[in-house]
Amino acid sequence: GVAAHENLTAPGTDLFVLEATPNVPPPEDFVETVLVLESNTGKPKAIPKSKWAPGTPLAMGVRDRAKPGDCKININGDAQKLGEPVARGFLKACRFNGDSSSSGEALEIDPQQSGRLQLARWLTHEQHPLTARVMVNRVWSHLFGDGIVGTPDDFGVYGEAPTHPQLLDHLATRFRADGWSMKRLIRSIVLSRAYQLSSLASAEQFQRDPENRWLARHRRRRLDAESLRDSMLLVAGQLDLAPGDGSLIRHRDILVNLAGNLHEPSNHRSVYLCYLRNSPPPELAAFDLPDFTTTIGRRHVSTQPRQALHLFNNPFVIEQARLLAAQVVDAASDDYQRVRCAYQRALGRDPAAEETQQAVELVHDISAVTKSADGAWGGFCQALFMSNEFRYVD
């Protein structure tokens, strides 16, 4: 079925909900119903739920309106003060030779179409200089902590110049030649020598290149909020790698603002959590999540006391530490072996002799105060979660 929503759409398009369940055939009159609605109004309209196939999930999509139109200028930025319409087109500063599509068709917008198809052709044209570079730079920035162009949202004259322009062009060209494959791009970068360098460096290297612009070492960086949560679940043996079963909102027939708490407990990866504007998942809120209202190329990274307090007091962190401690206690009967097991699970290495001794003394001290050995091991595991070694990639 199709249900219309008129808000948050591009000029000349309608946002609609399309039901598409694999191996679930639509109702017999599905196509006829849609055609009747379109012929009557020229716009998609809501179809009663009685017409939907049982169990069919919803997916957002867009399509051209019957009568696409151009946007009007907002005078002084005021949405209520409209000026002359501006014809749909493309950035003249980015014109390329011939300004035509790969099929030879001129990139001119048919007045009867919204222009989305022509925009897609223009963005992916073999001579377009920016699309592949911008995408490659964002992937590089995510992997290295900083992009080849340090301003991923601004490739213009007010942005930073690339530190390695030939590298950027090489990766962009290779990205296109590989069919715009993100997996191949990421594989080629992470297998490079530059990515596999240690974050350790000599005093001379730090002095000559304190910002690591020339990639003589790996940039130490903190895990983002989603990776930190997923790492805790993984170490505690609780991470569910299966894809999430859609959004909770699909079960709600009332306004989201009145739906109550939609942040229900979940062991799925953080990408499947419920993200609402001005209401981030509580397990992630302390670690510089974006506000979900704009697209950004690089997140703000800060170090604040509330982050340490979150790791110390948050029920999710405490629960994952308790679950890890239970596995550590079951894995060995000797305290020293338990410390070694905890280090291997959380940090991926064996502890030094001094670290082992300090950990055992900490567990004994906590046990003497709390009269609970399990709680003492939980506190030790939580301390590992709070350590810089757990939270930083080096």
C-alpha positions as YAML, in Angstrom:
chain: A
units: angstrom
residues:
- id: 1
  name: GLY
  ca: [0.00, 0.00, 0.00]
- id: 2
  name: VAL
  ca: [0.95, 3.63, -0.25]
- id: 3
  name: ALA
  ca: [0.47, 6.33, 2.38]
- id: 4
  name: ALA
  ca: [1.29, 9.94, 1.62]
- id: 5
  name: HIS
  ca: [3.25, 12.42, 3.73]
- id: 6
  name: GLU
  ca: [3.64, 15.95, 2.34]
- id: 7
  name: ASN
  ca: [6.37, 17.24, 4.68]
- id: 8
  name: LEU
  ca: [10.18, 17.16, 4.45]
- id: 9
  name: THR
  ca: [10.25, 16.58, 0.69]
- id: 10
  name: ALA
  ca: [12.27, 18.07, -2.15]
- id: 11
  name: PRO
  ca: [10.54, 20.38, -4.62]
- id: 12
  name: GLY
  ca: [8.45, 18.44, -7.06]
- id: 13
  name: THR
  ca: [8.43, 15.23, -5.01]
- id: 14
  name: ASP
  ca: [6.11, 13.43, -2.62]
- id: 15
  name: LEU
  ca: [7.27, 11.29, 0.30]
- id: 16
  name: PHE
  ca: [5.32, 8.08, 0.56]
- id: 17
  name: VAL
  ca: [5.40, 4.79, 2.44]
- id: 18
  name: LEU
  ca: [5.86, 1.75, 0.25]
- id: 19
  name: GLU
  ca: [5.25, -1.75, 1.53]
- id: 20
  name: ALA
  ca: [7.78, -4.24, 0.21]
- id: 21
  name: THR
  ca: [8.02, -7.57, 1.95]
- id: 22
  name: PRO
  ca: [10.09, -10.24, 0.13]
- id: 23
  name: ASN
  ca: [8.08, -13.35, -0.73]
- id: 24
  name: VAL
  ca: [4.83, -11.76, 0.48]
- id: 25
  name: PRO
  ca: [2.55, -11.04, -2.48]
- id: 26
  name: PRO
  ca: [0.55, -7.78, -2.36]
- id: 27
  name: PRO
  ca: [-3.24, -7.82, -2.41]
- id: 28
  name: GLU
  ca: [-4.74, -8.64, -5.79]
- id: 29
  name: ASP
  ca: [-6.16, -5.14, -6.22]
- id: 30
  name: PHE
  ca: [-2.99, -3.38, -4.99]
- id: 31
  name: VAL
  ca: [-1.85, -2.01, -8.37]
- id: 32
  name: GLU
  ca: [-5.37, -1.11, -9.43]
- id: 33
  name: THR
  ca: [-5.93, 0.79, -6.19]
- id: 34
  name: VAL
  ca: [-2.75, 2.83, -6.63]
- id: 35
  name: LEU
  ca: [-3.58, 3.63, -10.25]
- id: 36
  name: VAL
  ca: [-7.07, 4.80, -9.33]
- id: 37
  name: LEU
  ca: [-5.70, 7.08, -6.62]
- id: 38
  name: GLU
  ca: [-3.11, 8.57, -8.95]
- id: 39
  name: SER
  ca: [-5.59, 9.11, -11.78]
- id: 40
  name: ASN
  ca: [-8.01, 10.85, -9.45]
- id: 41
  name: THR
  ca: [-5.63, 13.20, -7.66]
- id: 42
  name: GLY
  ca: [-2.19, 12.97, -9.23]
- id: 43
  name: LYS
  ca: [-0.74, 12.37, -5.74]
- id: 44
  name: PRO
  ca: [-0.35, 9.26, -3.60]
- id: 45
  name: LYS
  ca: [-2.99, 8.90, -0.93]
- id: 46
  name: ALA
  ca: [-3.33, 6.72, 2.13]
- id: 47
  name: ILE
  ca: [-4.63, 3.21, 1.58]
- id: 48
  name: PRO
  ca: [-6.66, 1.62, 4.38]
- id: 49
  name: LYS
  ca: [-4.80, -0.93, 6.48]
- id: 50
  name: SER
  ca: [-7.30, -3.53, 5.35]
- id: 51
  name: LYS
  ca: [-5.58, -3.39, 1.95]
- id: 52
  name: TRP
  ca: [-2.12, -4.15, 3.37]
- id: 53
  name: ALA
  ca: [-0.56, -7.59, 3.27]
- id: 54
  name: PRO
  ca: [-0.35, -9.09, 6.80]
- id: 55
  name: GLY
  ca: [2.95, -8.38, 8.52]
- id: 56
  name: THR
  ca: [4.14, -5.99, 5.84]
- id: 57
  name: PRO
  ca: [6.78, -3.52, 7.14]
- id: 58
  name: LEU
  ca: [6.96, 0.07, 5.99]
- id: 59
  name: ALA
  ca: [9.74, 1.80, 4.06]
- id: 60
  name: MET
  ca: [10.04, 5.47, 3.14]
- id: 61
  name: GLY
  ca: [10.47, 6.47, -0.50]
- id: 62
  name: VAL
  ca: [9.97, 9.42, -2.85]
- id: 63
  name: ARG
  ca: [8.57, 9.92, -6.32]
- id: 64
  name: ASP
  ca: [7.76, 12.84, -8.58]
- id: 65
  name: ARG
  ca: [4.55, 14.75, -8.12]
- id: 66
  name: ALA
  ca: [2.15, 15.06, -11.01]
- id: 67
  name: LYS
  ca: [3.08, 18.74, -11.37]
- id: 68
  name: PRO
  ca: [6.64, 19.41, -10.16]
- id: 69
  name: GLY
  ca: [7.58, 23.02, -9.50]
- id: 70
  name: ASP
  ca: [10.56, 25.25, -8.78]
- id: 71
  name: CYS
  ca: [11.42, 26.68, -5.37]
- id: 72
  name: LYS
  ca: [10.92, 30.36, -4.68]
- id: 73
  name: ILE
  ca: [13.50, 32.57, -3.02]
- id: 74
  name: ASN
  ca: [12.94, 33.07, 0.71]
- id: 75
  name: ILE
  ca: [13.44, 36.81, 1.11]
- id: 76
  name: ASN
  ca: [15.81, 37.47, 4.03]
- id: 77
  name: GLY
  ca: [15.51, 33.79, 4.84]
- id: 78
  name: ASP
  ca: [11.86, 34.16, 5.85]
- id: 79
  name: ALA
  ca: [9.72, 31.17, 4.86]
- id: 80
  name: GLN
  ca: [6.65, 33.41, 4.74]
- id: 81
  name: LYS
  ca: [8.19, 35.94, 2.32]
- id: 82
  name: LEU
  ca: [8.57, 34.33, -1.07]
- id: 83
  name: GLY
  ca: [10.18, 35.95, -4.07]
- id: 84
  name: GLU
  ca: [10.70, 34.83, -7.64]
- id: 85
  name: PRO
  ca: [11.06, 31.12, -8.43]
- id: 86
  name: VAL
  ca: [14.53, 29.78, -9.23]
- id: 87
  name: ALA
  ca: [14.81, 27.29, -12.05]
- id: 88
  name: ARG
  ca: [16.10, 23.85, -11.11]
- id: 89
  name: GLY
  ca: [19.66, 23.24, -12.23]
- id: 90
  name: PHE
  ca: [23.19, 22.37, -11.16]
- id: 91
  name: LEU
  ca: [26.19, 24.20, -9.74]
- id: 92
  name: LYS
  ca: [27.75, 26.21, -12.54]
- id: 93
  name: ALA
  ca: [31.09, 26.22, -10.73]
- id: 94
  name: CYS
  ca: [31.21, 22.45, -11.15]
- id: 95
  name: ARG
  ca: [30.42, 22.22, -14.83]
- id: 96
  name: PHE
  ca: [32.46, 19.67, -16.77]
- id: 97
  name: ASN
  ca: [33.21, 19.22, -20.45]
- id: 98
  name: GLY
  ca: [30.03, 18.80, -22.41]
- id: 99
  name: ASP
  ca: [27.91, 18.86, -19.24]
- id: 100
  name: SER
  ca: [26.10, 15.74, -20.38]
- id: 101
  name: SER
  ca: [25.21, 12.40, -18.90]
- id: 102
  name: SER
  ca: [27.09, 9.19, -19.56]
- id: 103
  name: SER
  ca: [24.41, 8.26, -22.11]
- id: 104
  name: GLY
  ca: [24.99, 11.45, -24.07]
- id: 105
  name: GLU
  ca: [21.76, 13.04, -22.86]
- id: 106
  name: ALA
  ca: [22.14, 16.68, -21.90]
- id: 107
  name: LEU
  ca: [21.70, 17.31, -18.21]
- id: 108
  name: GLU
  ca: [18.66, 19.48, -18.60]
- id: 109
  name: ILE
  ca: [15.64, 19.04, -16.40]
- id: 110
  name: ASP
  ca: [12.37, 18.17, -18.03]
- id: 111
  name: PRO
  ca: [9.71, 20.60, -16.72]
- id: 112
  name: GLN
  ca: [7.48, 17.57, -16.15]
- id: 113
  name: GLN
  ca: [10.04, 15.95, -13.80]
- id: 114
  name: SER
  ca: [11.44, 16.91, -10.42]
- id: 115
  name: GLY
  ca: [15.06, 16.68, -11.55]
- id: 116
  name: ARG
  ca: [16.14, 13.97, -9.11]
- id: 117
  name: LEU
  ca: [17.13, 11.60, -11.92]
- id: 118
  name: GLN
  ca: [19.18, 14.27, -13.66]
- id: 119
  name: LEU
  ca: [20.81, 15.22, -10.35]
- id: 120
  name: ALA
  ca: [21.87, 11.61, -9.77]
- id: 121
  name: ARG
  ca: [23.38, 11.45, -13.26]
- id: 122
  name: TRP
  ca: [25.20, 14.74, -12.70]
- id: 123
  name: LEU
  ca: [26.61, 13.67, -9.33]
- id: 124
  name: THR
  ca: [27.93, 10.36, -10.71]
- id: 125
  name: HIS
  ca: [29.14, 11.63, -14.09]
- id: 126
  name: GLU
  ca: [32.56, 10.28, -15.01]
- id: 127
  name: GLN
  ca: [33.94, 13.81, -15.25]
- id: 128
  name: HIS
  ca: [32.37, 15.13, -12.04]
- id: 129
  name: PRO
  ca: [35.26, 16.23, -9.81]
- id: 130
  name: LEU
  ca: [33.72, 16.23, -6.34]
- id: 131
  name: THR
  ca: [31.43, 13.33, -5.53]
- id: 132
  name: ALA
  ca: [34.06, 10.58, -5.37]
- id: 133
  name: ARG
  ca: [36.57, 12.87, -3.63]
- id: 134
  name: VAL
  ca: [34.12, 13.89, -0.93]
- id: 135
  name: MET
  ca: [33.10, 10.28, -0.26]
- id: 136
  name: VAL
  ca: [36.69, 9.03, -0.18]
- id: 137
  name: ASN
  ca: [37.68, 11.85, 2.15]
- id: 138
  name: ARG
  ca: [34.88, 11.00, 4.60]
- id: 139
  name: VAL
  ca: [35.89, 7.35, 4.71]
- id: 140
  name: TRP
  ca: [39.52, 8.34, 5.25]
- id: 141
  name: SER
  ca: [38.49, 10.75, 8.02]
- id: 142
  name: HIS
  ca: [36.53, 8.01, 9.78]
- id: 143
  name: LEU
  ca: [39.43, 5.57, 9.65]
- id: 144
  name: PHE
  ca: [42.27, 7.98, 10.46]
- id: 145
  name: GLY
  ca: [40.53, 10.51, 12.69]
- id: 146
  name: ASP
  ca: [41.12, 13.34, 10.21]
- id: 147
  name: GLY
  ca: [40.54, 13.69, 6.48]
- id: 148
  name: ILE
  ca: [42.96, 14.35, 3.66]
- id: 149
  name: VAL
  ca: [40.87, 17.50, 3.43]
- id: 150
  name: GLY
  ca: [40.47, 18.61, 7.05]
- id: 151
  name: THR
  ca: [37.07, 20.22, 6.40]
- id: 152
  name: PRO
  ca: [34.93, 17.32, 5.11]
- id: 153
  name: ASP
  ca: [31.85, 19.54, 4.86]
- id: 154
  name: ASP
  ca: [33.62, 22.25, 2.84]
- id: 155
  name: PHE
  ca: [35.66, 21.50, -0.28]
- id: 156
  name: GLY
  ca: [35.36, 25.11, -1.40]
- id: 157
  name: VAL
  ca: [37.75, 28.05, -1.26]
- id: 158
  name: TYR
  ca: [37.02, 28.58, 2.44]
- id: 159
  name: GLY
  ca: [37.87, 24.99, 3.36]
- id: 160
  name: GLU
  ca: [41.28, 23.48, 3.97]
- id: 161
  name: ALA
  ca: [43.50, 22.39, 1.09]
- id: 162
  name: PRO
  ca: [44.23, 18.63, 0.88]
- id: 163
  name: THR
  ca: [47.44, 17.54, 2.56]
- id: 164
  name: HIS
  ca: [47.95, 14.83, -0.09]
- id: 165
  name: PRO
  ca: [46.09, 15.90, -3.27]
- id: 166
  name: GLN
  ca: [47.57, 13.12, -5.43]
- id: 167
  name: LEU
  ca: [46.48, 10.52, -2.89]
- id: 168
  name: LEU
  ca: [42.97, 11.96, -2.81]
- id: 169
  name: ASP
  ca: [42.72, 11.84, -6.61]
- id: 170
  name: HIS
  ca: [44.14, 8.32, -6.73]
- id: 171
  name: LEU
  ca: [41.64, 7.00, -4.19]
- id: 172
  name: ALA
  ca: [38.75, 8.81, -5.88]
- id: 173
  name: THR
  ca: [39.69, 7.39, -9.28]
- id: 174
  name: ARG
  ca: [40.08, 3.91, -7.82]
- id: 175
  name: PHE
  ca: [36.77, 4.25, -6.00]
- id: 176
  name: ARG
  ca: [34.97, 4.98, -9.28]
- id: 177
  name: ALA
  ca: [36.82, 2.20, -11.13]
- id: 178
  name: ASP
  ca: [35.71, -0.28, -8.44]
- id: 179
  name: GLY
  ca: [32.07, 0.54, -9.07]
- id: 180
  name: TRP
  ca: [31.73, 2.91, -6.10]
- id: 181
  name: SER
  ca: [32.28, -0.04, -3.75]
- id: 182
  name: MET
  ca: [32.66, 1.11, -0.15]
- id: 183
  name: LYS
  ca: [33.93, -2.31, 0.95]
- id: 184
  name: ARG
  ca: [36.76, -2.28, -1.59]
- id: 185
  name: LEU
  ca: [37.70, 1.27, -0.65]
- id: 186
  name: ILE
  ca: [37.83, 0.48, 3.06]
- id: 187
  name: ARG
  ca: [39.76, -2.75, 2.43]
- id: 188
  name: SER
  ca: [42.41, -0.95, 0.37]
- id: 189
  name: ILE
  ca: [42.89, 1.71, 3.05]
- id: 190
  name: VAL
  ca: [43.06, -0.57, 6.11]
- id: 191
  name: LEU
  ca: [45.55, -2.86, 4.37]
- id: 192
  name: SER
  ca: [47.88, 0.07, 3.69]
- id: 193
  name: ARG
  ca: [51.09, 0.66, 5.67]
- id: 194
  name: ALA
  ca: [49.88, 4.12, 6.74]
- id: 195
  name: TYR
  ca: [46.81, 2.69, 8.48]
- id: 196
  name: GLN
  ca: [48.74, -0.09, 10.20]
- id: 197
  name: LEU
  ca: [51.33, 2.23, 11.79]
- id: 198
  name: SER
  ca: [51.50, 2.39, 15.59]
- id: 199
  name: SER
  ca: [50.47, 5.52, 17.44]
- id: 200
  name: LEU
  ca: [53.83, 5.45, 19.22]
- id: 201
  name: ALA
  ca: [56.38, 7.86, 17.79]
- id: 202
  name: SER
  ca: [59.69, 9.41, 18.68]
- id: 203
  name: ALA
  ca: [60.01, 12.85, 20.25]
- id: 204
  name: GLU
  ca: [61.47, 14.13, 16.99]
- id: 205
  name: GLN
  ca: [58.43, 12.96, 15.01]
- id: 206
  name: PHE
  ca: [56.06, 14.66, 17.44]
- id: 207
  name: GLN
  ca: [58.10, 17.85, 17.26]
- id: 208
  name: ARG
  ca: [58.24, 17.95, 13.46]
- id: 209
  name: ASP
  ca: [54.61, 16.99, 12.90]
- id: 210
  name: PRO
  ca: [52.56, 17.48, 16.09]
- id: 211
  name: GLU
  ca: [49.22, 17.24, 14.24]
- id: 212
  name: ASN
  ca: [50.30, 14.17, 12.26]
- id: 213
  name: ARG
  ca: [49.44, 15.80, 8.96]
- id: 214
  name: TRP
  ca: [52.07, 13.70, 7.16]
- id: 215
  name: LEU
  ca: [50.97, 10.34, 8.60]
- id: 216
  name: ALA
  ca: [54.23, 9.27, 10.23]
- id: 217
  name: ARG
  ca: [52.19, 7.51, 12.94]
- id: 218
  name: HIS
  ca: [48.62, 6.50, 13.65]
- id: 219
  name: ARG
  ca: [46.43, 9.12, 15.26]
- id: 220
  name: ARG
  ca: [45.19, 8.02, 18.68]
- id: 221
  name: ARG
  ca: [41.42, 8.60, 18.81]
- id: 222
  name: ARG
  ca: [38.56, 7.85, 21.14]
- id: 223
  name: LEU
  ca: [35.88, 5.38, 20.16]
- id: 224
  name: ASP
  ca: [32.66, 7.04, 19.14]
- id: 225
  name: ALA
  ca: [29.58, 6.46, 21.29]
- id: 226
  name: GLU
  ca: [28.19, 3.61, 19.17]
- id: 227
  name: SER
  ca: [31.51, 1.73, 19.03]
- id: 228
  name: LEU
  ca: [32.03, 2.10, 22.77]
- id: 229
  name: ARG
  ca: [28.61, 0.62, 23.56]
- id: 230
  name: ASP
  ca: [29.06, -2.21, 21.04]
- id: 231
  name: SER
  ca: [32.50, -3.01, 22.49]
- id: 232
  name: MET
  ca: [31.07, -3.38, 25.99]
- id: 233
  name: LEU
  ca: [28.35, -5.70, 24.73]
- id: 234
  name: LEU
  ca: [30.87, -7.75, 22.74]
- id: 235
  name: VAL
  ca: [33.31, -8.14, 25.63]
- id: 236
  name: ALA
  ca: [30.46, -9.13, 27.95]
- id: 237
  name: GLY
  ca: [29.29, -11.72, 25.41]
- id: 238
  name: GLN
  ca: [25.92, -10.02, 24.95]
- id: 239
  name: LEU
  ca: [26.18, -8.42, 21.48]
- id: 240
  name: ASP
  ca: [23.44, -9.59, 19.12]
- id: 241
  name: LEU
  ca: [24.87, -9.38, 15.59]
- id: 242
  name: ALA
  ca: [21.54, -10.12, 13.92]
- id: 243
  name: PRO
  ca: [19.97, -7.13, 12.13]
- id: 244
  name: GLY
  ca: [17.42, -5.24, 14.18]
- id: 245
  name: ASP
  ca: [13.78, -5.93, 13.42]
- id: 246
  name: GLY
  ca: [12.85, -2.48, 12.19]
- id: 247
  name: SER
  ca: [11.90, 0.51, 14.31]
- id: 248
  name: LEU
  ca: [9.60, 0.49, 17.31]
- id: 249
  name: ILE
  ca: [7.79, 3.46, 15.82]
- id: 250
  name: ARG
  ca: [6.16, 1.25, 13.20]
- id: 251
  name: HIS
  ca: [4.04, -0.25, 15.97]
- id: 252
  name: ARG
  ca: [2.81, 3.13, 17.21]
- id: 253
  name: ASP
  ca: [-0.29, 4.75, 15.73]
- id: 254
  name: ILE
  ca: [0.04, 7.94, 17.79]
- id: 255
  name: LEU
  ca: [2.35, 10.92, 17.71]
- id: 256
  name: VAL
  ca: [5.93, 10.10, 18.73]
- id: 257
  name: ASN
  ca: [5.84, 12.89, 21.33]
- id: 258
  name: LEU
  ca: [2.99, 11.06, 23.08]
- id: 259
  name: ALA
  ca: [4.27, 7.52, 22.66]
- id: 260
  name: GLY
  ca: [6.20, 7.33, 25.93]
- id: 261
  name: ASN
  ca: [9.73, 5.95, 26.20]
- id: 262
  name: LEU
  ca: [10.83, 4.43, 22.89]
- id: 263
  name: HIS
  ca: [14.35, 3.63, 24.13]
- id: 264
  name: GLU
  ca: [13.74, 0.04, 25.14]
- id: 265
  name: PRO
  ca: [16.62, -2.26, 26.24]
- id: 266
  name: SER
  ca: [18.41, -3.89, 23.32]
- id: 267
  name: ASN
  ca: [21.53, -5.99, 22.74]
- id: 268
  name: HIS
  ca: [21.60, -5.24, 19.03]
- id: 269
  name: ARG
  ca: [24.35, -3.09, 17.55]
- id: 270
  name: SER
  ca: [23.96, 0.61, 18.22]
- id: 271
  name: VAL
  ca: [23.08, 1.32, 14.60]
- id: 272
  name: TYR
  ca: [19.72, -0.36, 15.26]
- id: 273
  name: LEU
  ca: [18.79, 1.74, 18.30]
- id: 274
  name: CYS
  ca: [15.94, 4.24, 18.21]
- id: 275
  name: TYR
  ca: [17.31, 7.69, 17.36]
- id: 276
  name: LEU
  ca: [14.91, 10.57, 17.88]
- id: 277
  name: ARG
  ca: [15.54, 14.26, 17.43]
- id: 278
  name: ASN
  ca: [16.45, 15.77, 20.82]
- id: 279
  name: SER
  ca: [16.13, 12.31, 22.42]
- id: 280
  name: PRO
  ca: [19.26, 10.20, 21.85]
- id: 281
  name: PRO
  ca: [19.65, 6.69, 23.27]
- id: 282
  name: PRO
  ca: [20.57, 7.10, 26.95]
- id: 283
  name: GLU
  ca: [23.57, 4.74, 26.65]
- id: 284
  name: LEU
  ca: [25.14, 7.06, 24.05]
- id: 285
  name: ALA
  ca: [24.09, 10.56, 25.04]
- id: 286
  name: ALA
  ca: [27.26, 11.48, 26.98]
- id: 287
  name: PHE
  ca: [29.69, 10.92, 24.13]
- id: 288
  name: ASP
  ca: [29.19, 13.72, 21.60]
- id: 289
  name: LEU
  ca: [26.32, 12.36, 19.56]
- id: 290
  name: PRO
  ca: [25.13, 14.72, 16.81]
- id: 291
  name: ASP
  ca: [21.73, 16.36, 17.22]
- id: 292
  name: PHE
  ca: [20.19, 14.40, 14.29]
- id: 293
  name: THR
  ca: [18.92, 17.60, 12.63]
- id: 294
  name: THR
  ca: [21.74, 18.14, 10.11]
- id: 295
  name: THR
  ca: [24.26, 16.08, 8.17]
- id: 296
  name: ILE
  ca: [27.82, 16.50, 9.40]
- id: 297
  name: GLY
  ca: [31.07, 15.12, 8.04]
- id: 298
  name: ARG
  ca: [32.92, 15.04, 11.35]
- id: 299
  name: ARG
  ca: [31.58, 14.85, 14.88]
- id: 300
  name: HIS
  ca: [32.66, 17.16, 17.63]
- id: 301
  name: VAL
  ca: [34.88, 15.35, 20.15]
- id: 302
  name: SER
  ca: [35.10, 16.61, 23.72]
- id: 303
  name: THR
  ca: [36.35, 15.36, 27.08]
- id: 304
  name: GLN
  ca: [33.96, 16.21, 29.91]
- id: 305
  name: PRO
  ca: [33.45, 15.06, 33.52]
- id: 306
  name: ARG
  ca: [29.98, 13.74, 32.71]
- id: 307
  name: GLN
  ca: [31.53, 11.10, 30.46]
- id: 308
  name: ALA
  ca: [33.46, 9.60, 33.38]
- id: 309
  name: LEU
  ca: [30.36, 9.86, 35.57]
- id: 310
  name: HIS
  ca: [28.35, 8.08, 32.87]
- id: 311
  name: LEU
  ca: [30.80, 5.17, 32.81]
- id: 312
  name: PHE
  ca: [30.79, 5.05, 36.60]
- id: 313
  name: ASN
  ca: [27.02, 5.25, 37.24]
- id: 314
  name: ASN
  ca: [25.13, 4.18, 34.12]
- id: 315
  name: PRO
  ca: [23.12, 0.97, 34.71]
- id: 316
  name: PHE
  ca: [24.02, -0.34, 31.25]
- id: 317
  name: VAL
  ca: [27.77, -0.10, 31.93]
- id: 318
  name: ILE
  ca: [27.37, -1.66, 35.39]
- id: 319
  name: GLU
  ca: [25.34, -4.55, 33.98]
- id: 320
  name: GLN
  ca: [27.86, -5.32, 31.21]
- id: 321
  name: ALA
  ca: [30.70, -5.24, 33.76]
- id: 322
  name: ARG
  ca: [28.75, -7.65, 35.98]
- id: 323
  name: LEU
  ca: [28.19, -10.04, 33.07]
- id: 324
  name: LEU
  ca: [31.87, -9.92, 32.11]
- id: 325
  name: ALA
  ca: [32.85, -10.55, 35.73]
- id: 326
  name: ALA
  ca: [30.61, -13.63, 35.88]
- id: 327
  name: GLN
  ca: [32.40, -15.09, 32.85]
- id: 328
  name: VAL
  ca: [35.80, -14.26, 34.32]
- id: 329
  name: VAL
  ca: [34.96, -15.93, 37.64]
- id: 330
  name: ASP
  ca: [33.70, -19.06, 35.87]
- id: 331
  name: ALA
  ca: [36.77, -19.22, 33.62]
- id: 332
  name: ALA
  ca: [39.29, -19.80, 36.41]
- id: 333
  name: SER
  ca: [39.52, -20.44, 40.13]
- id: 334
  name: ASP
  ca: [42.78, -18.57, 40.67]
- id: 335
  name: ASP
  ca: [42.55, -14.77, 41.07]
- id: 336
  name: TYR
  ca: [45.65, -14.17, 38.99]
- id: 337
  name: GLN
  ca: [44.24, -16.23, 36.12]
- id: 338
  name: ARG
  ca: [40.95, -14.35, 36.40]
- id: 339
  name: VAL
  ca: [42.76, -11.02, 36.03]
- id: 340
  name: ARG
  ca: [44.55, -12.38, 32.98]
- id: 341
  name: CYS
  ca: [41.25, -13.56, 31.49]
- id: 342
  name: ALA
  ca: [39.63, -10.16, 32.08]
- id: 343
  name: TYR
  ca: [42.54, -8.33, 30.41]
- id: 344
  name: GLN
  ca: [42.45, -10.65, 27.42]
- id: 345
  name: ARG
  ca: [38.71, -10.18, 26.93]
- id: 346
  name: ALA
  ca: [38.59, -6.42, 27.49]
- id: 347
  name: LEU
  ca: [41.97, -5.20, 26.21]
- id: 348
  name: GLY
  ca: [43.16, -8.03, 24.01]
- id: 349
  name: ARG
  ca: [46.45, -8.54, 25.85]
- id: 350
  name: ASP
  ca: [47.96, -10.13, 28.95]
- id: 351
  name: PRO
  ca: [48.50, -7.87, 31.96]
- id: 352
  name: ALA
  ca: [51.97, -6.98, 33.17]
- id: 353
  name: ALA
  ca: [53.06, -8.47, 36.49]
- id: 354
  name: GLU
  ca: [52.53, -5.16, 38.28]
- id: 355
  name: GLU
  ca: [49.06, -4.75, 36.76]
- id: 356
  name: THR
  ca: [48.10, -8.24, 37.86]
- id: 357
  name: GLN
  ca: [49.21, -7.64, 41.42]
- id: 358
  name: GLN
  ca: [47.39, -4.29, 41.61]
- id: 359
  name: ALA
  ca: [44.20, -5.84, 40.20]
- id: 360
  name: VAL
  ca: [44.20, -8.69, 42.72]
- id: 361
  name: GLU
  ca: [44.78, -6.27, 45.59]
- id: 362
  name: LEU
  ca: [41.91, -4.08, 44.32]
- id: 363
  name: VAL
  ca: [39.51, -7.04, 44.20]
- id: 364
  name: HIS
  ca: [40.50, -8.11, 47.72]
- id: 365
  name: ASP
  ca: [40.07, -4.59, 49.09]
- id: 366
  name: ILE
  ca: [36.62, -4.21, 47.52]
- id: 367
  name: SER
  ca: [35.58, -7.65, 48.79]
- id: 368
  name: ALA
  ca: [36.61, -6.73, 52.33]
- id: 369
  name: VAL
  ca: [34.44, -3.61, 52.25]
- id: 370
  name: THR
  ca: [31.39, -4.91, 50.38]
- id: 371
  name: LYS
  ca: [31.52, -8.53, 51.62]
- id: 372
  name: SER
  ca: [30.79, -9.58, 48.04]
- id: 373
  name: ALA
  ca: [33.38, -11.26, 45.83]
- id: 374
  name: ASP
  ca: [31.13, -11.07, 42.76]
- id: 375
  name: GLY
  ca: [30.61, -7.35, 43.26]
- id: 376
  name: ALA
  ca: [34.37, -6.87, 43.59]
- id: 377
  name: TRP
  ca: [35.06, -8.54, 40.27]
- id: 378
  name: GLY
  ca: [32.27, -6.48, 38.70]
- id: 379
  name: GLY
  ca: [33.93, -3.31, 39.95]
- id: 380
  name: PHE
  ca: [37.28, -4.42, 38.51]
- id: 381
  name: CYS
  ca: [35.73, -5.17, 35.11]
- id: 382
  name: GLN
  ca: [33.99, -1.80, 35.15]
- id: 383
  name: ALA
  ca: [37.37, -0.18, 35.81]
- id: 384
  name: LEU
  ca: [38.67, -1.86, 32.64]
- id: 385
  name: PHE
  ca: [35.73, -0.37, 30.69]
- id: 386
  name: MET
  ca: [36.63, 3.06, 32.05]
- id: 387
  name: SER
  ca: [40.31, 2.81, 31.14]
- id: 388
  name: ASN
  ca: [41.75, 4.86, 28.28]
- id: 389
  name: GLU
  ca: [43.08, 1.68, 26.71]
- id: 390
  name: PHE
  ca: [39.55, 0.35, 26.31]
- id: 391
  name: ARG
  ca: [38.08, 3.62, 25.04]
- id: 392
  name: TYR
  ca: [40.83, 4.70, 22.64]
- id: 393
  name: VAL
  ca: [42.11, 3.25, 19.36]
- id: 394
  name: ASP
  ca: [45.89, 3.41, 19.18]
...
